[in-house]
């Protein structure tokens, strides 16, 4: 499964493509749209994108759990080493408890940060979105990608179809140039 991004110029084109994708068997769970004029999308039956699709909230939450749990485990070992006997608690309940607590705290912090970080393509097309364009996010299997691309390009040649490249993902996550 991968995500294709369709940059559409206006509301009517967006609604038409949404109906074509529906005719191709894609569900509302597979097609999400974001744009400045999202209320009109909703009125015309098009699925609006949520924070899950337009931000880095999910990936940031996962990273927060991982880093928080690791730091919690390290803190648990350190606390037990420094004051374990004075606390009257065995090593494993303390270490595991702080690991779980660190993971939960990391999930909370990660999602708070992730909500403020746009998806790579939402960032890329921010100017166009401000001018009234719409960005459709279409989750599709690898086997159907070419077929869907051909149909949409044939009916709507003015639509930009894109997907996140590995370079864009590394740059977006702060791990590349």
Coordinates of C-alpha atoms in Angstrom, one line a residue, residues 4-153:
X4 CA -0.6 9.0 -4.1
X5 CA -1.2 12.7 -3.9
X6 CA -3.4 14.5 -6.4
X7 CA -3.1 18.3 -6.5
X8 CA -6.4 19.5 -8.0
X9 CA -7.1 23.1 -9.1
X10 CA -10.6 23.5 -7.9
X11 CA -13.6 22.1 -6.0
X12 CA -15.4 20.7 -9.1
X13 CA -12.4 18.8 -10.3
X14 CA -11.8 17.4 -6.8
X15 CA -15.4 16.2 -6.5
X16 CA -15.3 14.6 -10.0
X17 CA -12.1 12.8 -9.2
X18 CA -13.5 11.6 -5.8
X19 CA -16.5 10.1 -7.7
X20 CA -14.3 8.5 -10.3
X21 CA -12.2 6.9 -7.5
X22 CA -15.4 5.7 -5.9
X23 CA -16.4 4.2 -9.2
X24 CA -13.0 2.4 -9.3
X25 CA -13.8 0.8 -6.0
X26 CA -11.8 2.9 -3.6
X27 CA -13.5 3.5 -0.3
X28 CA -13.8 6.7 1.8
X29 CA -11.1 5.3 4.1
X30 CA -8.7 5.3 1.1
X31 CA -9.4 8.9 -0.2
X32 CA -8.9 12.0 1.9
X33 CA -8.9 15.6 0.8
X34 CA -7.5 18.7 2.4
X35 CA -7.8 22.3 1.3
X36 CA -8.8 25.8 2.4
X37 CA -12.4 25.3 1.4
X38 CA -13.0 22.0 3.3
X39 CA -16.6 22.8 4.3
X40 CA -17.8 22.7 0.6
X41 CA -16.0 19.3 0.3
X42 CA -18.0 17.9 3.2
X43 CA -21.3 19.3 1.7
X44 CA -20.6 17.5 -1.6
X45 CA -19.8 14.2 0.1
X46 CA -16.0 14.2 -0.2
X47 CA -14.1 12.7 2.7
X48 CA -12.0 15.4 4.5
X49 CA -8.5 14.7 5.7
X50 CA -7.9 14.6 9.4
X51 CA -4.8 15.3 11.5
X52 CA -3.8 11.7 10.9
X53 CA -3.5 12.3 7.2
X54 CA -2.2 15.9 7.1
X55 CA 0.4 15.8 9.9
X56 CA 3.2 13.6 11.3
X57 CA 1.2 12.7 14.4
X58 CA 1.2 8.9 14.0
X59 CA 4.9 8.5 13.2
X60 CA 5.9 11.1 15.9
X61 CA 3.8 9.1 18.4
X62 CA 5.6 5.9 17.6
X63 CA 9.0 7.6 17.9
X64 CA 7.9 9.1 21.2
X65 CA 6.9 5.7 22.6
X66 CA 10.3 4.1 21.5
X67 CA 12.5 6.9 22.8
X68 CA 10.5 7.4 25.9
X69 CA 10.5 3.7 26.8
X70 CA 14.3 3.5 26.3
X71 CA 14.9 6.6 28.4
X72 CA 12.5 5.3 31.1
X73 CA 14.3 2.0 31.3
X74 CA 17.7 3.8 31.5
X75 CA 16.3 6.0 34.2
X76 CA 14.9 3.0 36.1
X77 CA 18.3 1.4 36.1
X78 CA 19.9 4.6 37.2
X79 CA 17.4 5.2 40.0
X80 CA 17.7 1.6 41.3
X81 CA 21.5 1.9 41.2
X82 CA 21.5 5.1 43.2
X83 CA 18.6 4.6 45.6
X84 CA 17.1 1.1 45.0
X85 CA 17.6 -0.2 48.5
X86 CA 16.4 3.0 50.1
X87 CA 13.2 2.8 48.1
X88 CA 12.5 -0.8 49.2
X89 CA 11.5 -1.8 45.7
X90 CA 13.0 -4.6 43.6
X91 CA 14.9 -3.8 40.4
X92 CA 12.4 -5.2 37.9
X93 CA 9.2 -3.4 39.1
X94 CA 11.1 -0.1 39.2
X95 CA 12.8 -0.5 35.8
X96 CA 9.7 -1.8 34.0
X97 CA 7.5 0.8 35.7
X98 CA 9.7 3.7 34.6
X99 CA 10.0 2.1 31.1
X100 CA 6.2 2.0 30.7
X101 CA 5.9 5.5 32.2
X102 CA 8.6 6.8 29.9
X103 CA 6.8 5.2 26.9
X104 CA 3.5 6.8 27.8
X105 CA 5.1 10.2 28.4
X106 CA 7.0 9.8 25.1
X107 CA 3.8 9.0 23.2
X108 CA 2.1 12.1 24.7
X109 CA 5.0 14.4 23.8
X110 CA 5.5 12.8 20.4
X111 CA 1.9 13.3 19.4
X112 CA 1.9 16.9 20.6
X113 CA 4.9 17.6 18.5
X114 CA 3.6 15.5 15.5
X115 CA 0.4 17.5 15.3
X116 CA 2.4 20.6 14.5
X117 CA 4.5 19.0 11.7
X118 CA 2.8 18.8 8.3
X119 CA 2.9 15.8 6.0
X120 CA 5.8 16.2 3.5
X121 CA 3.4 16.8 0.5
X122 CA 1.1 19.1 2.5
X123 CA 4.2 21.2 3.1
X124 CA 5.3 21.0 -0.6
X125 CA 1.9 22.2 -1.9
X126 CA 1.1 24.7 0.9
X127 CA 1.1 27.7 -1.5
X128 CA -1.3 26.1 -3.9
X129 CA -3.6 25.1 -1.1
X130 CA -3.7 28.7 0.2
X131 CA -4.7 29.8 -3.4
X132 CA -7.7 27.4 -3.4
X133 CA -6.3 24.1 -4.7
X134 CA -7.0 20.8 -3.0
X135 CA -4.7 17.9 -2.2
X136 CA -6.2 14.5 -2.4
X137 CA -4.4 11.7 -0.5
X138 CA -5.2 8.3 -2.1
X139 CA -4.1 5.1 -0.4
X140 CA -3.8 2.4 -3.1
X141 CA -2.2 -0.9 -3.7
X142 CA 1.0 -1.0 -5.8
X143 CA -0.9 -3.2 -8.3
X144 CA -3.5 -0.5 -9.0
X145 CA -1.3 2.5 -9.1
X146 CA -0.7 2.6 -12.9
X147 CA -4.3 2.0 -13.7
X148 CA -5.5 4.8 -11.5
X149 CA -2.9 7.2 -12.7
X150 CA -3.8 6.5 -16.4
X151 CA -7.5 7.1 -15.8
X152 CA -7.1 10.3 -13.8
X153 CA -4.6 11.7 -16.2

